[in-house]
Amino acid sequence: MVESGEGGAEPDSYWKRKEAFLRGSRVSLGEKFSSEIALLFTGRRRSSADPDWVLQEALRTRLRVVESNSQDVIQLFKDLSARLVSVHAEKDSFVLTFKTVEEIWKFSTYLALGYVARCLENFLCDQTFWLDPELLSDLEINVTVDEEHLATLYLGLLLQEGSFFAKALFTRSDKNEEEEEQLSFTKNDLLMVKDTGQDNMWEGTMLATGNHGLVPVNAMQPLPYPFYQWFLRKYPGSAGFLFSSSHTSVTGTCVAVVDYTPVGQEELQLSEGDVVEIQGLLIRGLGVFIGTHTSTGHTGFVHKAHVKPLSTTPLDRQLVFLTEEERASLAQVNPCSPEPSDSDLLEKLFSSDISSVYRLGKRTTRLSEVFVCYLWQEDFLPLYDLQHSFLWVTFSGKTEEELSGHLESVRECAKRMGMHWAHRRACFLLGRICARKLKLSQARVYYEEALSVTVDSFSDTPLLVALFTNLTAVYLKQRMTDKLPQTLEKASALLLCLPNHKFTSVDEVELLKLLLRRSVVMGDKYLEARVCYLISHLFLDLRKTDDALPFVERLQFLSVTITANDGQPIAPLDLNWLLSWLYHRKYMPYLALASLSLDSRQDHSLHEAFQKIELFIRNSVRLNPCWKEGTSLFPAQIVVYLQHALLIAEQGKDLKTQRDLCLGLASLYQQYGALVKAVRCAQQAVETGGHINEEEGFEASVLFGWLLVLTGQAEQAHGVLQPLLTSLQGTDSPTQRGVIHNLLALCLRRQGHISEAGWHLQSALIISRESGNQRNQALALANLGCLALDVGASRIAERFLVRSLHLFLELWESPTDEEHVQTYLWLGRSYKDRGRSQDMRACYEMGLLIALHARNLHSQMVVAKVLSRLYSDMLLYGQSIVYYEHCVSVSRELKDKRLEGEYLEILSSLYLSLNTEKSSRKSLDYTKQSLRISIDLGKREEESETWLQVGRIYYLIQEDELADMYLQAAVKTALRMNDSHFAMRIYEEAGDVYFKGHRNRMASLPFYRDGSLPFARSVRDIYSEFRLLSKLTELLMNHGEQEEALQYATLAVEVATETGVRQYERTAYHRLATVYYNLQQYEMAENYYLKSLSFCPPVLHHPTEARYYTKVYSRLGNLTLYKLKVKYTQTQLTPIQHFKYTLYLQCTLKPP
């Protein structure tokens, strides 16, 4: 007999859209299909519906930059559980592949939760992007994949892995003799199936019974979510008994529709028309719930079949599968044990005190108190909790063997004396001890005896929950299918329906696994979500964070994707805060940062806001250790979390924290050069600090004044700082007075008041000496030295700077490296002003050594650049190359591609200037690296010029074929820019490579004739056109192509006339005359030579002009004497020829 019909209906979902999951799938083992899938990304602005092409190009450029460091991209997608095949920046895509079903499961989950998009946002957006709150709120990155292809990959991997889980679509119970090998099954049975190679049959194994046999392919539906495949493979088993119901998860009241006499003592007796109040939740998918009879006040189990809704209310749309209390408690879950905080990192932004953790002491209990504990204790929770705390709280000092003996005595005594509650609790504790020792049969006997004791069970609900769940877990572990129906539904109701469940045993997870399998079969996402919540809670209570993570991810996925019956979306339960901690524990920094940034909860406390900051720092440090070592700036993204903390502090009226956060933000903005924002934050810190007391506002005012100095607002800074100095008069705050004197000196120096600035610096120096503050002394002396340099007093500057350096050397272990280095640079400048080059070099090199010792990348960059330029000016190219190479390495550590490209170009030029084959090849290597960076940054103009430079170098090392290839690439890149002037220049420079060389000069012809010249005419650039015509004329003339040269020479004359520049006209006529001379048309040559002379100045101003006259008249004399003789007389000149010759000779000997 075959019962047809589809499986339980599911809402349209990510996986269900694929026809492959329905019957009749044509994907089979061995069938070829693409194992790769493209992940497309697009950047858009929420404020506009139109694509933002500028933003998209910026993202492409950033991707090209990071693509060059492919390990970072590979690691990113490894964290996202995908394997990167290739990156196509121009197509805005990553090509990915997957090798296992688990990889697809993880990746699809991250995709649905928004983590993939957020990881790309964190990865592709520049650091300065996070400093602009308006841009940050407007920009988003969307990612898409071909869902059907991803589903096909999933099914293909299921088949390749050999076996997978499926659900029966209909019932098949009867079979004839020919079908003995076929397996009987019922609709919605779960089976593990395997492809046997047959077209229409698979091998199947029933999860409930373990029976094997063949099953029709069209009867099986692969479970649509990869999570189900993982869960059933890791936690195999039966789904138990299924119930169908139209009820959703509701609260309220029901009315009995039948008379019912209880079978068990925990059930509620009903008469038709009785009203029952639902206790906790009534959950779809369970056959019973817990209710209280409104007339009698009795509480017990109620079968859903015996009642109908009277006045029920679905849960709040934001909850659906959780109560408000459970949602609040879940938000407070902290899965991580206390870890040492990175206080040194936090203190760079703001200071905070370190809290102490208290421990609870232990209390001892005498054995005589055991009976009292059972009979009179009001709080029995230590008897039922997950940690078995009754072993050391209630019965401290006893071994489990001793305790078992005493409890056995209690059991017998209570049983004999009719003390039912003591009897039940003693049996329960004995069962717990046996289960703890894995004596499951003995534990089962005790649990069953405890349930058989007649008491009002619901008067101690925690005990009832513990008994049913523990006993059912034992039945499941021992596969006692005959007894399981007696407790399964009631245990499920106690576990799922009552809010804020307190776990009593690790074995409760067995019952939860069964319920999760049931939700899979029924397609009940609400039941699945509630079970995932409970499993997550249990594993988190046990500190099994790795086990909890998949269920928390699934819970978040369900809360995002579940839709209500009316089709309206449900507000998701935001578990990103919890997930960020779990990813942090699993050492997955990209996902930790993505989930942290997606946390949208509005109920965070200030303490949690600081925890978010610390969590962000920890995971950022994992991605870039330089941040912890202090050799790089803090990631700018921390601004988002600081602003969030500031908002909470403002709501809580916490003025001191507001001030500290504003100061931290101001310092961070200052580091990234966003001085306007820094000034704004410092000003807010001043205003907030002023509301506390004068002392709290002082630090903020000093920072505010300094930032005003940096932004060039010296007058305003003076107005802020001068009142501070006045307020400190007569107070015992010498250090603060010295700080203000120093800052006022910097203000006055910027205003040009040198003498007043010097007085303030001298005051600051005296104060620092009196207080014994060596660092402040060193800084005051350095500032005095710099002030002396400004007025040209280099000797005085030297004295101040040398004394400052002596003090810095005594402070070697203090973080003064940047100031120390800057002082050496100023001292070097003083030596340079007096021509002491050796001392100057020594100062710069000492500065570099200090920066290297401190691992301060920015200081290293500054000093190395100074040294490289110094040696280059001294023509010591070898030393200059060493320091420029260090600049390149520092640029790479800073991940600054623009700087790296600039230094690579300089290195290429330096190596090329050495003029050896080895240095030329080294230059070629650096130029190619620079070319790659230009391509990555999307700078087409620089890219074209770098292609051109590579071509030049290949020509110099006599590899003409490669030279031509790179020159053509330069031209193609220039043409893509649609800039005619630039294309004309690149064409001409490409031609110049050959034209100015000594080999293959005719290779320049197509670049000039077919490239530059048409562009020059199209943009009407007559000067460039004349230059190109002149080059073409000379090129053709020198290679014997006189007729073609004549054409270009004639055109050059016409264009030169248009320019109106006499020198151009003289040159054009002279070149045209030379072409005619080569063509042996001497009369024409003579005519144009004379024409060129007519454009010469009448008065000679330079020897070159005289040489030109001599050269031309000499040529004219030779023409007259040898080339223009009359045919009939070869030995004599005609009178006119004789006159010309005499005239030309005189002009040659004595030009005008």
CSV table of N, CA, C and O in Angstrom, one decimal, residues 1020-1075:
chain,number,residue,atom,x,y,z
A,1020,ARG,N,44.2,69.5,-32.0
A,1020,ARG,CA,44.6,70.7,-32.6
A,1020,ARG,C,45.8,71.3,-31.8
A,1020,ARG,O,45.9,72.5,-31.5
A,1021,ASP,N,46.7,70.4,-31.4
A,1021,ASP,CA,48.0,70.8,-30.7
A,1021,ASP,C,49.1,71.0,-31.8
A,1021,ASP,O,49.8,70.0,-32.1
A,1022,ILE,N,49.2,72.2,-32.4
A,1022,ILE,CA,50.1,72.4,-33.5
A,1022,ILE,C,51.5,72.3,-33.1
A,1022,ILE,O,52.4,72.0,-33.8
A,1023,TYR,N,51.8,72.6,-31.8
A,1023,TYR,CA,53.2,72.5,-31.3
A,1023,TYR,C,53.7,71.1,-31.3
A,1023,TYR,O,54.8,70.7,-31.7
A,1024,SER,N,52.8,70.2,-30.7
A,1024,SER,CA,53.2,68.8,-30.7
A,1024,SER,C,53.2,68.2,-32.1
A,1024,SER,O,54.0,67.4,-32.4
A,1025,GLU,N,52.3,68.7,-33.0
A,1025,GLU,CA,52.2,68.2,-34.3
A,1025,GLU,C,53.5,68.6,-35.1
A,1025,GLU,O,54.1,67.7,-35.8
A,1026,PHE,N,54.0,69.8,-34.9
A,1026,PHE,CA,55.3,70.2,-35.5
A,1026,PHE,C,56.5,69.3,-35.0
A,1026,PHE,O,57.3,68.9,-35.7
A,1027,ARG,N,56.5,69.1,-33.6
A,1027,ARG,CA,57.5,68.3,-33.1
A,1027,ARG,C,57.5,66.8,-33.7
A,1027,ARG,O,58.6,66.3,-34.0
A,1028,LEU,N,56.4,66.3,-33.8
A,1028,LEU,CA,56.3,64.9,-34.3
A,1028,LEU,C,56.6,64.8,-35.8
A,1028,LEU,O,57.3,63.9,-36.3
A,1029,LEU,N,56.2,65.9,-36.6
A,1029,LEU,CA,56.6,65.9,-38.0
A,1029,LEU,C,58.1,66.0,-38.2
A,1029,LEU,O,58.7,65.4,-39.1
A,1030,SER,N,58.7,66.8,-37.3
A,1030,SER,CA,60.1,67.0,-37.4
A,1030,SER,C,60.8,65.6,-37.1
A,1030,SER,O,61.8,65.3,-37.8
A,1031,LYS,N,60.3,64.9,-36.0
A,1031,LYS,CA,61.0,63.6,-35.7
A,1031,LYS,C,60.8,62.6,-36.9
A,1031,LYS,O,61.7,61.9,-37.2
A,1032,LEU,N,59.6,62.6,-37.5
A,1032,LEU,CA,59.3,61.7,-38.6
A,1032,LEU,C,60.2,62.0,-39.8
A,1032,LEU,O,60.8,61.1,-40.4
A,1033,THR,N,60.4,63.3,-40.0
A,1033,THR,CA,61.3,63.8,-41.1
A,1033,THR,C,62.7,63.3,-40.9
A,1033,THR,O,63.3,62.7,-41.8
A,1034,GLU,N,63.2,63.6,-39.7
A,1034,GLU,CA,64.6,63.2,-39.4
A,1034,GLU,C,64.8,61.7,-39.5
A,1034,GLU,O,65.8,61.1,-40.0
A,1035,LEU,N,63.8,60.9,-38.9
A,1035,LEU,CA,63.9,59.4,-38.9
A,1035,LEU,C,63.9,58.9,-40.3
A,1035,LEU,O,64.8,58.1,-40.7
A,1036,LEU,N,63.0,59.3,-41.2
A,1036,LEU,CA,62.9,58.8,-42.5
A,1036,LEU,C,64.2,59.3,-43.4
A,1036,LEU,O,64.7,58.5,-44.2
A,1037,MET,N,64.6,60.5,-43.1
A,1037,MET,CA,65.7,61.0,-43.9
A,1037,MET,C,67.0,60.2,-43.5
A,1037,MET,O,67.8,59.9,-44.4
A,1038,ASN,N,67.2,59.9,-42.2
A,1038,ASN,CA,68.4,59.2,-41.8
A,1038,ASN,C,68.4,57.7,-42.3
A,1038,ASN,O,69.4,57.1,-42.3
A,1039,HIS,N,67.2,57.2,-42.6
A,1039,HIS,CA,67.1,55.8,-43.1
A,1039,HIS,C,66.9,55.7,-44.6
A,1039,HIS,O,66.4,54.7,-45.1
A,1040,GLY,N,67.1,56.8,-45.3
A,1040,GLY,CA,67.1,56.8,-46.8
A,1040,GLY,C,65.8,56.9,-47.4
A,1040,GLY,O,65.6,56.8,-48.6
A,1041,GLU,N,64.7,57.1,-46.6
A,1041,GLU,CA,63.4,57.3,-47.1
A,1041,GLU,C,63.1,58.7,-47.5
A,1041,GLU,O,62.3,59.4,-46.8
A,1042,GLN,N,63.8,59.2,-48.5
A,1042,GLN,CA,63.8,60.7,-48.7
A,1042,GLN,C,62.5,61.2,-49.3
A,1042,GLN,O,62.0,62.3,-48.9
A,1043,GLU,N,61.8,60.4,-50.2
A,1043,GLU,CA,60.6,60.8,-50.7
A,1043,GLU,C,59.5,61.0,-49.6
A,1043,GLU,O,58.8,62.0,-49.6
A,1044,GLU,N,59.4,60.0,-48.7
A,1044,GLU,CA,58.4,60.1,-47.7
A,1044,GLU,C,58.8,61.2,-46.7
A,1044,GLU,O,58.0,61.9,-46.1
A,1045,ALA,N,60.1,61.3,-46.5
A,1045,ALA,CA,60.6,62.4,-45.6
A,1045,ALA,C,60.2,63.8,-46.1
A,1045,ALA,O,59.9,64.7,-45.3
A,1046,LEU,N,60.2,63.9,-47.5
A,1046,LEU,CA,59.9,65.2,-48.1
A,1046,LEU,C,58.4,65.6,-47.8
A,1046,LEU,O,58.1,66.7,-47.5
A,1047,GLN,N,57.5,64.6,-47.7
A,1047,GLN,CA,56.1,64.9,-47.4
A,1047,GLN,C,56.0,65.4,-46.0
A,1047,GLN,O,55.3,66.4,-45.8
A,1048,TYR,N,56.7,64.8,-45.0
A,1048,TYR,CA,56.5,65.2,-43.6
A,1048,TYR,C,57.3,66.6,-43.4
A,1048,TYR,O,56.8,67.4,-42.6
A,1049,ALA,N,58.4,66.8,-44.2
A,1049,ALA,CA,59.1,68.0,-44.1
A,1049,ALA,C,58.3,69.2,-44.6
A,1049,ALA,O,58.2,70.3,-44.0
A,1050,THR,N,57.5,68.9,-45.7
A,1050,THR,CA,56.7,70.0,-46.2
A,1050,THR,C,55.6,70.3,-45.3
A,1050,THR,O,55.2,71.5,-45.0
A,1051,LEU,N,54.9,69.2,-44.6
A,1051,LEU,CA,53.9,69.5,-43.7
A,1051,LEU,C,54.4,70.2,-42.4
A,1051,LEU,O,53.7,71.1,-41.9
A,1052,ALA,N,55.7,69.9,-42.1
A,1052,ALA,CA,56.3,70.6,-40.9
A,1052,ALA,C,56.4,72.1,-41.2
A,1052,ALA,O,56.2,72.9,-40.3
A,1053,VAL,N,56.8,72.5,-42.4
A,1053,VAL,CA,56.9,73.9,-42.8
A,1053,VAL,C,55.5,74.6,-42.6
A,1053,VAL,O,55.4,75.7,-42.1
A,1054,GLU,N,54.5,73.9,-43.1
A,1054,GLU,CA,53.1,74.5,-43.0
A,1054,GLU,C,52.7,74.7,-41.5
A,1054,GLU,O,52.2,75.7,-41.2
A,1055,VAL,N,52.9,73.7,-40.7
A,1055,VAL,CA,52.5,73.7,-39.3
A,1055,VAL,C,53.4,74.8,-38.6
A,1055,VAL,O,52.9,75.5,-37.7
A,1056,ALA,N,54.7,74.9,-38.9
A,1056,ALA,CA,55.6,75.9,-38.3
A,1056,ALA,C,55.1,77.3,-38.6
A,1056,ALA,O,55.1,78.2,-37.7
A,1057,THR,N,54.6,77.5,-39.8
A,1057,THR,CA,54.1,78.8,-40.1
A,1057,THR,C,52.9,79.1,-39.3
A,1057,THR,O,52.7,80.3,-38.8
A,1058,GLU,N,52.0,78.1,-39.0
A,1058,GLU,CA,50.8,78.3,-38.1
A,1058,GLU,C,51.2,78.7,-36.7
A,1058,GLU,O,50.5,79.5,-36.1
A,1059,THR,N,52.3,78.2,-36.2
A,1059,THR,CA,52.7,78.4,-34.9
A,1059,THR,C,53.2,79.9,-34.7
A,1059,THR,O,53.0,80.5,-33.6
A,1060,GLY,N,53.8,80.5,-35.8
A,1060,GLY,CA,54.3,81.8,-35.7
A,1060,GLY,C,55.6,81.9,-34.9
A,1060,GLY,O,56.0,83.0,-34.6
A,1061,VAL,N,56.2,80.8,-34.5
A,1061,VAL,CA,57.5,80.8,-33.8
A,1061,VAL,C,58.6,80.8,-34.8
A,1061,VAL,O,58.7,79.8,-35.6
A,1062,ARG,N,59.4,81.8,-34.9
A,1062,ARG,CA,60.4,81.9,-35.9
A,1062,ARG,C,61.5,80.8,-35.9
A,1062,ARG,O,61.9,80.3,-36.9
A,1063,GLN,N,61.8,80.4,-34.6
A,1063,GLN,CA,62.8,79.3,-34.5
A,1063,GLN,C,62.2,78.0,-35.1
A,1063,GLN,O,62.9,77.3,-35.8
A,1064,TYR,N,60.9,77.7,-34.9
A,1064,TYR,CA,60.3,76.6,-35.5
A,1064,TYR,C,60.3,76.7,-37.1
A,1064,TYR,O,60.6,75.7,-37.8
A,1065,GLU,N,60.0,77.9,-37.6
A,1065,GLU,CA,60.0,78.0,-39.0
A,1065,GLU,C,61.4,77.9,-39.6
A,1065,GLU,O,61.6,77.2,-40.7
A,1066,ARG,N,62.4,78.4,-39.0
A,1066,ARG,CA,63.8,78.3,-39.4
A,1066,ARG,C,64.2,76.8,-39.5
A,1066,ARG,O,64.8,76.3,-40.4
A,1067,THR,N,63.9,76.1,-38.4
A,1067,THR,CA,64.2,74.7,-38.3
A,1067,THR,C,63.5,73.9,-39.4
A,1067,THR,O,64.1,73.0,-40.0
A,1068,ALA,N,62.2,74.2,-39.6
A,1068,ALA,CA,61.4,73.5,-40.6
A,1068,ALA,C,62.0,73.7,-42.0
A,1068,ALA,O,62.2,72.7,-42.8
A,1069,TYR,N,62.3,75.0,-42.4
A,1069,TYR,CA,62.9,75.2,-43.7
A,1069,TYR,C,64.3,74.6,-43.9
A,1069,TYR,O,64.6,74.1,-44.9
A,1070,HIS,N,65.1,74.6,-42.8
A,1070,HIS,CA,66.4,74.0,-42.9
A,1070,HIS,C,66.3,72.5,-43.1
A,1070,HIS,O,67.0,71.9,-44.0
A,1071,ARG,N,65.3,71.8,-42.4
A,1071,ARG,CA,65.2,70.4,-42.6
A,1071,ARG,C,64.6,70.1,-44.0
A,1071,ARG,O,65.1,69.1,-44.6
A,1072,LEU,N,63.7,70.9,-44.5
A,1072,LEU,CA,63.2,70.7,-45.8
A,1072,LEU,C,64.3,70.9,-46.9
A,1072,LEU,O,64.4,70.1,-47.8
A,1073,ALA,N,65.2,71.9,-46.7
A,1073,ALA,CA,66.3,72.1,-47.6
A,1073,ALA,C,67.2,70.9,-47.6
A,1073,ALA,O,67.7,70.4,-48.6
A,1074,THR,N,67.5,70.3,-46.4
A,1074,THR,CA,68.3,69.1,-46.3
A,1074,THR,C,67.8,68.0,-47.1
A,1074,THR,O,68.5,67.2,-47.7
A,1075,VAL,N,66.4,67.8,-47.0
A,1075,VAL,CA,65.8,66.7,-47.7
A,1075,VAL,C,66.0,66.9,-49.2
A,1075,VAL,O,66.3,65.9,-50.0
